[in-house]
Short mmCIF file of C-alpha atoms in Angstrom, two decimals:
data_model
loop_
_atom_site.label_atom_id
_atom_site.label_comp_id
_atom_site.label_asym_id
_atom_site.label_seq_id
_atom_site.Cartn_x
_atom_site.Cartn_y
_atom_site.Cartn_z
CA MET A 1 52.09 170.85 261.85
CA SER A 2 51.19 171.87 265.34
CA LEU A 3 52.95 174.75 267.10
CA ASP A 4 54.92 172.47 269.30
CA THR A 5 56.20 170.32 266.45
CA VAL A 6 59.79 171.29 265.45
CA VAL A 7 60.55 168.36 263.14
CA GLU A 8 58.14 166.64 260.92
CA ILE A 9 59.20 164.29 258.26
CA ASN A 10 56.80 162.21 256.20
CA ASN A 11 57.58 159.21 253.91
CA ALA A 12 60.97 160.51 253.11
CA LEU A 13 63.78 158.90 251.06
CA ILE A 14 67.22 159.98 252.39
CA GLY A 15 70.55 159.39 250.67
CA TYR A 16 72.59 160.37 247.62
CA SER A 17 71.08 160.35 244.21
CA GLU A 18 72.41 156.99 243.22
CA HIS A 19 72.22 155.28 246.65
CA THR A 20 69.45 155.26 249.18
CA ILE A 21 70.35 155.25 252.90
CA LEU A 22 67.05 155.56 254.69
CA SER A 23 63.60 155.07 253.19
CA GLU A 24 60.00 155.47 254.39
CA VAL A 25 61.19 157.92 257.07
CA HIS A 26 58.50 159.21 259.33
CA LEU A 27 59.63 161.41 262.25
CA LYS A 28 57.87 163.95 264.31
CA ILE A 29 59.64 165.64 267.11
CA ASN A 30 58.06 168.23 269.53
CA LYS A 31 59.61 171.04 271.58
CA GLY A 32 61.43 170.08 274.64
CA GLU A 33 61.71 166.34 273.69
CA PHE A 34 64.92 164.31 274.25
CA ILE A 35 65.50 161.71 271.76
CA TYR A 36 68.12 159.07 271.27
CA LEU A 37 69.10 157.81 267.85
CA ILE A 38 70.70 154.46 267.96
CA GLY A 39 72.00 152.05 265.25
CA LYS A 40 75.05 150.52 263.83
CA THR A 41 77.86 152.58 262.34
CA GLY A 42 76.72 153.09 258.74
CA ALA A 43 72.96 152.59 259.54
CA GLY A 44 72.20 156.14 258.63
CA LYS A 45 72.18 158.04 261.89
CA SER A 46 74.59 160.66 260.52
CA SER A 47 72.73 160.79 257.27
CA LEU A 48 69.50 161.68 259.16
CA ILE A 49 71.46 164.34 261.08
CA LYS A 50 72.90 165.70 257.84
CA THR A 51 69.36 165.87 256.41
CA LEU A 52 68.10 167.76 259.35
CA ILE A 53 70.77 170.50 258.85
CA GLY A 54 70.30 170.74 255.10
CA GLU A 55 73.55 169.06 254.07
CA LEU A 56 71.76 166.19 252.55
CA PRO A 57 68.63 166.83 250.42
CA LEU A 58 65.40 164.84 250.77
CA ILE A 59 65.05 162.64 247.68
CA GLU A 60 61.39 161.98 248.13
CA GLY A 61 58.79 162.92 250.71
CA GLU A 62 58.15 165.89 252.78
CA GLY A 63 60.02 167.39 255.59
CA THR A 64 59.95 170.47 257.87
CA VAL A 65 62.47 171.43 260.33
CA ALA A 66 62.14 174.62 262.51
CA GLY A 67 59.82 176.04 259.90
CA PHE A 68 62.14 175.32 256.79
CA ASN A 69 60.94 173.07 254.19
CA LEU A 70 63.72 170.62 253.62
CA ARG A 71 62.48 169.64 250.05
CA ASN A 72 62.95 172.99 248.33
CA ILE A 73 65.30 174.85 250.66
CA LYS A 74 67.73 176.96 248.71
CA GLN A 75 71.44 176.80 249.32
CA ASN A 76 71.66 180.41 250.51
CA LYS A 77 68.86 179.74 253.17
CA ILE A 78 70.74 176.91 254.65
CA PRO A 79 72.90 179.10 256.94
CA PHE A 80 69.62 180.47 258.43
CA LEU A 81 68.33 176.84 259.01
CA ARG A 82 71.58 176.19 260.89
CA ARG A 83 70.80 179.07 263.15
CA LYS A 84 67.72 177.21 264.37
CA VAL A 85 69.35 173.70 264.39
CA SER A 86 72.55 173.65 266.19
CA VAL A 87 74.96 170.70 265.97
CA ILE A 88 77.28 169.28 268.60
CA PHE A 89 80.01 167.02 267.32
CA GLN A 90 81.79 164.00 268.63
CA ASP A 91 85.08 165.58 267.72
CA PHE A 92 83.92 169.05 269.09
CA GLN A 93 84.77 170.93 265.88
CA LEU A 94 85.86 174.12 267.60
CA LEU A 95 87.83 176.69 265.44
CA THR A 96 91.30 175.68 266.52
CA ASP A 97 93.01 178.82 265.49
CA ARG A 98 91.36 181.06 267.98
CA THR A 99 90.26 181.41 271.58
CA VAL A 100 87.06 180.13 273.22
CA HIS A 101 85.82 183.78 273.24
CA GLU A 102 86.56 184.26 269.59
CA ASN A 103 84.96 180.80 268.78
CA LEU A 104 81.77 182.00 270.24
CA ALA A 105 82.08 185.58 268.97
CA PHE A 106 82.49 184.24 265.51
CA VAL A 107 79.20 182.50 265.63
CA LEU A 108 77.35 185.54 266.95
CA LYS A 109 78.94 187.80 264.35
CA ALA A 110 78.24 185.33 261.67
CA THR A 111 74.60 185.28 262.64
CA GLY A 112 74.18 188.97 262.61
CA TRP A 113 75.12 190.21 266.13
CA LYS A 114 76.70 193.69 265.85
CA LYS A 115 77.03 195.29 269.28
CA LYS A 116 80.10 194.33 271.31
CA LEU A 117 78.40 194.61 274.55
CA ASP A 118 75.66 192.31 273.46
CA ILE A 119 78.13 189.80 272.05
CA GLN A 120 80.13 189.86 275.37
CA GLU A 121 76.97 189.42 277.32
CA ARG A 122 75.71 186.53 275.38
CA ILE A 123 79.13 184.73 275.56
CA SER A 124 79.29 185.10 279.39
CA ASP A 125 75.71 183.95 279.54
CA VAL A 126 76.31 180.58 277.64
CA LEU A 127 79.65 180.01 279.32
CA ASP A 128 77.85 180.37 282.64
CA LYS A 129 75.43 177.73 281.48
CA VAL A 130 78.28 175.20 280.97
CA ASN A 131 80.36 176.44 283.92
CA LEU A 132 83.33 177.45 281.91
CA ARG A 133 83.40 181.26 282.32
CA HIS A 134 87.02 181.03 283.65
CA LYS A 135 88.30 179.44 280.38
CA GLU A 136 86.99 182.22 278.05
CA PHE A 137 90.31 183.23 276.80
CA LYS A 138 91.89 179.82 276.53
CA MET A 139 92.81 178.17 273.20
CA PRO A 140 90.71 175.06 272.42
CA HIS A 141 93.87 172.77 272.73
CA GLN A 142 94.42 174.14 276.23
CA LEU A 143 91.17 172.53 277.30
CA SER A 144 90.37 168.94 278.25
CA GLY A 145 87.99 166.85 275.99
CA GLY A 146 85.00 167.38 278.35
CA GLU A 147 85.66 171.13 278.49
CA GLN A 148 86.00 171.37 274.75
CA GLN A 149 82.59 169.60 274.44
CA ARG A 150 81.01 171.97 276.99
CA ILE A 151 82.32 174.71 274.84
CA GLY A 152 80.70 172.99 271.73
CA ILE A 153 77.54 172.98 273.68
CA ALA A 154 77.79 176.61 274.74
CA ARG A 155 78.34 177.44 271.07
CA ALA A 156 75.22 175.45 270.25
CA LEU A 157 73.13 177.52 272.55
CA LEU A 158 74.32 180.89 271.51
CA ASN A 159 71.35 181.58 269.13
CA ASP A 160 68.68 179.94 271.20
CA PRO A 161 68.13 177.12 268.57
CA GLU A 162 64.79 175.12 268.61
CA ILE A 163 66.66 171.99 268.00
CA ILE A 164 70.04 170.61 269.10
CA LEU A 165 71.53 167.73 267.26
CA ALA A 166 74.19 165.94 269.14
CA ASP A 167 76.28 163.46 266.98
CA GLU A 168 77.73 161.01 269.60
CA PRO A 169 78.75 163.93 271.78
CA THR A 170 80.15 161.48 274.38
CA GLY A 171 81.98 159.38 271.91
CA ASN A 172 85.35 160.78 272.84
CA LEU A 173 84.83 161.27 276.62
CA ASP A 174 85.31 159.07 279.75
CA PRO A 175 82.11 157.87 281.50
CA GLU A 176 82.21 160.41 284.17
CA THR A 177 82.61 163.33 281.84
CA SER A 178 79.98 161.73 279.61
CA GLU A 179 77.54 161.79 282.61
CA GLU A 180 78.23 165.57 283.02
CA ILE A 181 77.58 166.21 279.45
CA MET A 182 74.31 164.24 279.49
CA ASN A 183 73.04 166.12 282.50
CA LEU A 184 73.79 169.32 280.72
CA LEU A 185 71.94 168.28 277.41
CA ILE A 186 68.96 167.06 279.55
CA SER A 187 68.77 170.35 281.36
CA ILE A 188 68.87 172.07 278.02
CA SER A 189 65.96 170.05 276.72
CA ARG A 190 63.98 171.03 279.80
CA THR A 191 64.22 174.69 278.68
CA GLY A 192 61.97 173.84 275.69
CA ARG A 193 64.59 172.78 273.09
CA ALA A 194 64.32 169.41 271.26
CA VAL A 195 67.59 167.42 271.71
CA ILE A 196 68.27 164.65 269.27
CA MET A 197 71.38 162.61 270.30
CA ALA A 198 72.93 159.84 268.16
CA THR A 199 74.86 157.56 270.37
CA HIS A 200 76.42 154.11 270.74
CA ASN A 201 76.67 154.49 274.56
CA TYR A 202 73.92 152.06 275.93
CA GLY A 203 75.14 152.67 279.40
CA ILE A 204 73.81 156.07 279.07
CA LEU A 205 70.55 154.91 277.45
CA LYS A 206 69.90 152.77 280.47
CA LYS A 207 70.86 155.43 283.01
CA PHE A 208 68.81 158.24 281.23
CA PRO A 209 65.92 156.55 279.50
CA PHE A 210 64.18 158.72 276.77
CA ARG A 211 62.34 158.27 273.66
CA THR A 212 64.59 156.12 271.37
CA ILE A 213 64.60 155.76 267.64
CA LYS A 214 66.61 152.94 266.04
CA CYS A 215 68.05 153.06 262.49
CA GLU A 216 68.26 149.56 261.08
CA TYR A 217 68.10 147.97 257.66
CA GLY A 218 67.48 151.43 255.98
CA LYS A 219 64.45 152.19 258.15
CA LEU A 220 63.69 154.06 261.31
CA SER A 221 61.80 152.38 264.04
CA GLU A 222 60.52 153.74 267.38
CA ILE A 223 61.42 151.93 270.63
CA GLU A 224 58.69 152.97 273.00
CA ASP A 225 60.25 152.00 276.31
CA SER A 226 64.00 151.57 276.08
CA GLU A 227 64.34 149.90 279.46
CA THR A 228 62.16 146.79 278.53
CA VAL A 229 62.27 146.69 274.76
CA ILE A 230 65.88 146.91 274.04
CA ASP A 231 67.61 143.65 274.63
CA PHE A 232 71.09 145.14 274.89
CA ASP A 233 72.95 141.81 274.53
CA SER A 234 71.11 140.95 271.30
CA LEU A 235 71.89 144.27 269.68
CA ASN A 236 75.51 143.16 269.40
CA PHE A 237 77.06 146.54 268.46
CA MET B 1 100.57 172.53 281.90
CA SER B 2 104.16 173.22 280.98
CA LYS B 3 103.93 170.36 278.46
CA ARG B 4 100.86 172.07 276.87
CA ASN B 5 102.69 175.31 276.66
CA THR B 6 105.70 173.83 274.91
CA ASN B 7 103.24 172.19 272.42
CA ASN B 8 101.55 175.57 272.08
CA SER B 9 104.82 177.28 271.15
CA ALA B 10 105.79 174.58 268.75
CA ILE B 11 102.43 174.89 266.98
CA ASN B 12 102.91 178.69 266.81
CA THR B 13 106.46 178.22 265.42
CA LYS B 14 105.07 175.85 262.78
CA LEU B 15 102.30 178.23 261.87
CA ARG B 16 104.62 181.11 261.67
CA THR B 17 107.05 179.19 259.48
CA SER B 18 104.29 178.24 257.04
CA PHE B 19 103.19 181.84 256.87
CA VAL B 20 106.72 183.03 256.23
CA ILE B 21 107.11 180.48 253.40
CA THR B 22 103.86 181.68 251.89
CA ILE B 23 105.04 185.18 251.87
CA VAL B 24 108.38 184.43 250.72
CA SER B 25 107.25 182.32 247.76
CA ILE B 26 104.67 184.79 246.55
CA SER B 27 107.22 187.78 246.97
CA LEU B 28 109.77 185.74 244.91
CA VAL B 29 107.24 185.33 242.09
CA LEU B 30 106.33 189.06 242.31
CA PHE B 31 110.08 189.84 242.31
CA LEU B 32 110.48 188.03 238.95
CA LEU B 33 107.42 189.91 237.56
CA GLY B 34 108.86 193.14 238.75
CA LEU B 35 112.30 192.35 237.16
CA GLU B 36 110.37 191.63 233.98
CA GLY B 37 108.61 194.98 234.28
CA LEU B 38 112.05 196.65 234.70
CA ILE B 39 113.34 195.05 231.66
CA ILE B 40 110.24 196.02 229.65
CA LEU B 41 110.53 199.75 230.83
CA ASN B 42 114.20 199.89 230.02
CA ALA B 43 113.74 198.13 226.68
CA ASN B 44 111.16 200.77 225.80
CA LYS B 45 113.58 203.55 226.81
CA LEU B 46 116.34 201.92 224.95
CA SER B 47 114.38 201.66 221.85
CA GLU B 48 113.16 205.31 222.19
CA TYR B 49 116.75 206.36 222.61
CA VAL B 50 117.90 204.47 219.55
CA LYS B 51 114.90 205.74 217.34
CA GLU B 52 115.35 209.33 218.43
CA ASN B 53 119.06 209.21 217.46
CA LEU B 54 118.28 208.00 214.06
CA GLY B 55 117.20 211.34 212.38
CA PHE B 56 118.73 212.80 209.22
CA THR B 57 120.96 215.69 208.15
CA VAL B 58 119.79 218.45 205.76
CA PHE B 59 122.78 219.90 203.90
CA LEU B 60 122.28 223.41 202.67
CA LYS B 61 123.58 225.29 199.72
CA ASP B 62 126.50 227.54 200.13
CA ASP B 63 124.98 230.63 198.82
CA VAL B 64 122.07 230.65 201.18
CA LYS B 65 122.05 233.28 203.86
CA GLU B 66 122.10 232.39 207.44
CA VAL B 67 118.92 234.14 208.00
CA GLU B 68 117.31 231.83 205.42
CA MET B 69 119.01 228.81 207.01
CA LEU B 70 117.56 229.63 210.42
CA ARG B 71 114.13 230.09 208.85
CA LEU B 72 114.29 226.56 207.49
CA GLN B 73 115.31 225.46 210.96
CA LYS B 74 112.20 227.29 212.35
CA TYR B 75 110.02 225.60 209.74
CA LEU B 76 111.47 222.12 210.62
CA ASP B 77 110.80 222.82 214.34
CA ALA B 78 107.29 223.49 213.73
CA ILE B 79 106.75 219.99 212.14
CA PRO B 80 105.05 217.95 214.82
CA GLU B 81 107.06 214.71 214.13
CA VAL B 82 110.30 216.54 214.69
CA LYS B 83 111.61 216.41 218.21
CA SER B 84 114.72 218.63 217.88
CA THR B 85 116.92 220.32 215.28
CA LEU B 86 120.45 221.45 215.53
CA PHE B 87 121.98 224.02 213.25
CA ILE B 88 125.61 223.50 212.35
CA SER B 89 127.15 226.32 210.38
CA LYS B 90 129.96 225.91 207.78
CA ASP B 91 132.54 227.04 210.36
CA GLU B 92 131.31 224.85 213.13
CA ALA B 93 131.24 221.85 210.71
CA ALA B 94 134.88 222.60 209.89
CA GLU B 95 135.84 222.88 213.55
CA ILE B 96 134.26 219.48 214.33
CA LEU B 97 136.05 217.77 211.48
CA ILE B 98 139.45 219.39 212.30
CA LYS B 99 138.97 218.03 215.83
CA ASP B 100 138.21 214.67 214.44
CA LEU B 101 140.93 214.55 211.97
CA GLY B 102 143.57 216.24 214.04
CA GLU B 103 144.57 218.29 211.03
CA ASP B 104 143.80 221.70 209.88
CA PHE B 105 142.46 220.84 206.44
CA VAL B 106 140.97 224.30 205.76
CA SER B 107 144.50 225.99 205.71
CA PHE B 108 145.78 222.96 203.65
CA LEU B 109 143.01 223.22 201.09
CA GLY B 110 142.82 227.10 201.22
CA TYR B 111 138.97 226.94 201.48
CA ASN B 112 136.21 225.21 203.58
CA PRO B 113 134.48 222.48 201.42
CA LEU B 114 131.85 221.55 203.96
CA ALA B 115 128.27 222.76 203.74
CA ALA B 116 126.17 224.15 206.68
CA SER B 117 123.68 221.50 207.93
CA ILE B 118 120.68 221.07 210.16
CA ASP B 119 120.50 217.73 212.16
CA VAL B 120 116.92 216.70 212.60
CA LYS B 121 115.84 214.20 215.28
CA PHE B 122 112.35 212.67 215.25
CA HIS B 123 110.08 211.59 218.14
CA ALA B 124 110.49 207.85 218.73
CA ALA B 125 106.91 206.98 217.61
CA ASP B 126 107.54 208.87 214.27
CA ALA B 127 110.96 207.46 213.39
CA THR B 128 109.49 205.29 210.60
CA PRO B 129 110.59 205.13 206.93
CA VAL B 130 107.25 206.65 205.83
CA THR B 131 107.79 209.78 207.87
CA PHE B 132 111.26 210.11 206.76
CA SER B 133 110.53 209.93 203.08
CA LYS B 134 107.62 212.24 203.51
CA ILE B 135 109.55 214.95 205.05
CA GLU B 136 112.53 214.35 202.77
CA LYS B 137 110.31 215.04 199.84
CA GLU B 138 109.02 218.26 201.51
CA LEU B 139 112.53 219.52 202.20
CA LEU B 140 113.85 218.72 198.75
CA GLY B 141 111.29 221.21 197.54
CA PHE B 142 113.02 224.11 199.33
CA PRO B 143 115.59 226.03 197.26
CA GLN B 144 117.98 226.29 200.22
CA VAL B 145 118.48 222.51 200.50
CA LYS B 146 121.35 220.75 198.73
CA GLU B 147 120.64 217.29 199.91
CA VAL B 148 118.98 215.23 202.59
CA ASN B 149 121.14 212.46 204.05
CA TYR B 150 119.95 209.42 205.90
CA LYS B 151 120.42 205.66 205.65
CA GLU B 152 117.06 204.14 204.69
CA SER B 153 118.16 200.57 205.25
CA LEU B 154 119.21 201.30 208.72
CA ILE B 155 115.93 202.80 209.68
CA HIS B 156 114.17 199.73 208.29
CA LEU B 157 116.56 197.49 210.21
CA VAL B 158 116.27 199.31 213.51
CA ASN B 159 112.42 199.34 213.24
CA GLU B 160 112.25 195.66 212.43
CA LYS B 161 114.64 194.51 215.20
CA ILE B 162 112.88 196.58 217.83
CA TYR B 163 109.48 195.15 216.65
CA GLN B 164 110.96 191.61 216.90
CA ILE B 165 112.50 192.14 220.39
CA SER B 166 109.17 193.56 221.79
CA ILE B 167 107.30 190.70 220.39
CA ILE B 168 109.84 188.19 222.22
CA LEU B 169 109.52 190.24 225.41
CA LEU B 170 105.79 190.40 225.19
CA VAL B 171 105.60 186.60 224.77
CA PHE B 172 108.05 186.06 227.41
CA SER B 173 106.28 188.26 229.93
CA LEU B 174 102.89 186.65 229.17
CA VAL B 175 104.51 183.27 229.96
CA LEU B 176 106.02 184.62 233.18
CA PHE B 177 102.75 186.16 234.14
CA SER B 178 100.81 182.81 233.65
CA ILE B 179 103.51 180.98 235.64
CA SER B 180 103.14 183.57 238.34
CA ILE B 181 99.40 183.08 238.53
CA VAL B 182 99.82 179.29 238.75
CA LEU B 183 102.47 179.33 241.41
CA ILE B 184 100.60 181.89 243.51
CA ASN B 185 97.37 179.95 242.97
CA ASN B 186 99.13 176.82 244.27
CA THR B 187 100.49 178.44 247.32
CA ILE B 188 97.19 180.01 248.30
CA ARG B 189 95.24 176.76 247.59
CA LEU B 190 97.52 174.86 249.96
CA MET B 191 96.99 177.51 252.66
CA VAL B 192 93.17 177.29 252.20
CA TYR B 193 93.25 173.43 252.07
CA SER B 194 94.92 173.42 255.43
CA LYS B 195 91.90 175.40 256.70
CA ARG B 196 89.24 173.25 255.02
CA PHE B 197 87.80 171.85 258.19
CA LEU B 198 87.81 175.20 259.80
CA ILE B 199 85.64 176.34 256.75
CA LYS B 200 83.28 173.41 257.29
CA THR B 201 82.81 174.12 260.92
CA MET B 202 82.04 177.66 260.13
CA LYS B 203 79.38 176.54 257.67
CA LEU B 204 77.89 174.23 260.19
CA VAL B 205 77.42 176.97 262.86
CA GLY B 206 75.34 179.05 260.35
CA ALA B 207 77.85 181.39 258.81
CA THR B 208 76.80 182.51 255.25
CA ASN B 209 79.37 181.87 252.54
CA ASN B 210 80.23 185.65 252.31
CA PHE B 211 80.77 185.88 255.96
CA ILE B 212 83.30 183.05 255.78
CA ARG B 213 84.97 184.13 252.63
CA THR B 214 85.40 187.88 253.18
CA PRO B 215 88.04 187.46 256.11
CA PHE B 216 90.05 184.96 253.93
CA VAL B 217 89.97 187.20 251.00
CA LEU B 218 91.05 190.26 253.01
CA LYS B 219 93.86 188.21 254.66
CA GLY B 220 94.78 187.06 251.10
CA ALA B 221 95.11 190.72 249.91
CA LEU B 222 96.95 191.63 253.00
CA ASN B 223 99.48 188.70 252.32
CA GLY B 224 99.72 189.99 248.63
CA LEU B 225 100.45 193.48 249.90
CA LEU B 226 103.17 192.04 252.36
CA SER B 227 104.70 189.92 249.62
CA ALA B 228 104.72 192.79 247.17
CA LEU B 229 106.53 194.91 249.65
CA VAL B 230 109.02 192.27 250.31
CA SER B 231 109.58 191.89 246.56
CA ILE B 232 109.95 195.71 246.28
CA VAL B 233 112.80 195.61 248.76
CA PHE B 234 114.47 193.03 246.74
CA LEU B 235 113.84 194.91 243.43
CA THR B 236 115.29 198.06 244.98
CA ILE B 237 118.44 196.34 246.03
CA CYS B 238 118.79 194.83 242.72
CA ILE B 239 118.36 198.30 240.93
CA TYR B 240 120.82 199.71 243.36
CA PHE B 241 123.52 197.15 242.37
CA LEU B 242 122.72 197.31 238.67
CA ARG B 243 122.23 201.10 238.27
CA ASN B 244 125.64 201.64 236.73
CA TYR B 245 125.01 199.04 233.99
CA LEU B 246 121.50 200.41 233.44
CA LYS B 247 122.78 203.93 233.05
CA ASP B 248 124.95 202.86 230.03
CA PHE B 249 121.95 201.62 228.23
CA ALA B 250 119.07 203.82 229.03
CA GLY B 251 120.27 206.67 231.12
CA ASN B 252 119.15 207.29 234.69
CA ILE B 253 116.13 205.24 235.88
CA ASP B 254 113.06 207.50 235.86
CA ILE B 255 111.81 207.78 239.49
CA GLU B 256 108.27 208.20 238.17
CA LEU B 257 108.47 205.09 236.06
CA LEU B 258 109.87 203.20 239.06
CA GLY B 259 106.94 204.37 241.17
CA ILE B 260 104.57 203.07 238.53
CA LEU B 261 106.48 199.76 238.41
CA PHE B 262 106.28 199.37 242.23
CA LEU B 263 102.62 200.30 242.33
CA SER B 264 101.85 197.83 239.66
CA VAL B 265 103.80 195.06 241.69
CA ILE B 266 101.63 195.84 244.75
CA LEU B 267 98.41 195.91 242.63
CA ILE B 268 99.11 192.75 240.77
CA GLY B 269 100.20 190.96 244.10
CA MET B 270 97.08 191.92 245.85
CA PHE B 271 94.86 191.18 242.85
CA ILE B 272 96.21 187.78 242.21
CA THR B 273 96.34 186.63 245.95
CA SER B 274 92.73 187.94 246.76
CA ILE B 275 91.27 186.51 243.48
CA THR B 276 92.95 182.98 244.06
CA THR B 277 91.79 183.10 247.61
CA PHE B 278 88.27 183.86 246.60
CA PHE B 279 88.13 180.89 244.39
CA ALA B 280 90.08 178.47 246.56
CA VAL B 281 87.70 179.25 249.58
CA SER B 282 84.62 179.00 247.40
CA LYS B 283 85.74 175.55 246.32
CA TYR B 284 85.56 174.31 249.91
CA LEU B 285 82.40 176.24 250.64
CA LYS B 286 80.73 174.24 247.86
CA LEU B 287 82.17 170.89 248.79
CA LYS B 288 79.94 168.50 250.73
CA SER B 289 81.64 167.59 253.98
CA ASP B 290 82.14 163.90 252.95
CA ARG B 291 84.40 165.00 250.12
CA LEU B 292 86.63 167.00 252.46
CA TYR B 293 88.66 163.93 253.50
CA LEU B 294 89.40 162.92 249.96
#
């Protein structure tokens, strides 16, 4: 595995013990790459993402994510994997019982930050990146969907992760807000983090073309140039 | 914005209500436990009171000098099982009987037929037939002693009944205690269940299990403390209104015992809530996220 590789999966079988979802999975992702993951609902996109954060074990094959071996990772090491691999969710998944500040502070404290000053500084930092400094003391339900997703992204950035997994991050948002979020994610990938985004939104694929991986019939396949190869009409999602 | 604010306050009211319901249901259970404790403590006192009043009476021969009698009393006082002794002289015994009869039988008879006696009371733990007969035998060996008077069957009966009642109380309190644990466990699980997605999110952002669990457990212990305090207020009100009835049975309620009772309510409350919170949260920490929706 070269220094620039953050994800490397070889010949893996993904699924639950009695039921395979993806087989012969080969995947190699480098620093700073932006990757789309497409496929029908139920094709295994979410399972792949769950595998990358240690929620689903590899049944067969080898896999390394951010230096953690997926095959023999211990339960108590998973929290540490999740500090290197951040997730952004379709439904934002903010802690609804506390303010934006407390949401972010929770993550920092959970990952070993102790000094109040450092925590405040880091929170201001990531909120600046998503332009939401002025919403620091709002409750999640007081924010719009786009704002909540930007907080989700800010949260994902807190610990300088190597990989950001975005599971349909624009699924609940209008086209204009989706575009904002896309620009934000792309700028994040330019700072050297790998961004893997599962999506159904082919408008976005067209507008921001990147390396695209398709989940279909229990396999992953690479689509080299999404503009020419994907026949959007025939995909029939 | 104004609509959001009303929504917000509605949510707050709802949250507050569910918090209050949690506290009240736990405190009601603890109140029942405390009441049970109160009953046990008083039953204990009551049985002690009955047993310590059993005792026996040693009648002394007429020709014994009072010094000898007092020496016997001293001897009895020195026996570890004996709690107290009361010397009643011939004249005192006559006085008591005259009062009871309302008639001066001494002047009627021309002499005092009563014997001097020593009333012996035992410590509750030693008020058993075995001790009684042992000390009776010892006493009958003394030349001063005319006879030893006690009802053997009564002692047997009292000891047997007290034993039966304490077994019933013990079983009853064990049942009540298990019911309390089940009820509190359900309340706590419901509260944690409502936060299962929060727990899942915390896991996904890289928090370790302990980091997630500890605040829940601390909050659980705090809830337990709060509930215990509420139930102690109920208990105090209850004792205040019942004190006159209690006095008839077992005398005044011991402040020290009451303190121990209240302290146990607090400790049991905090212990049950924190332990059940610990297990409830652990359950959701172990669950794979797919199963959260089931």
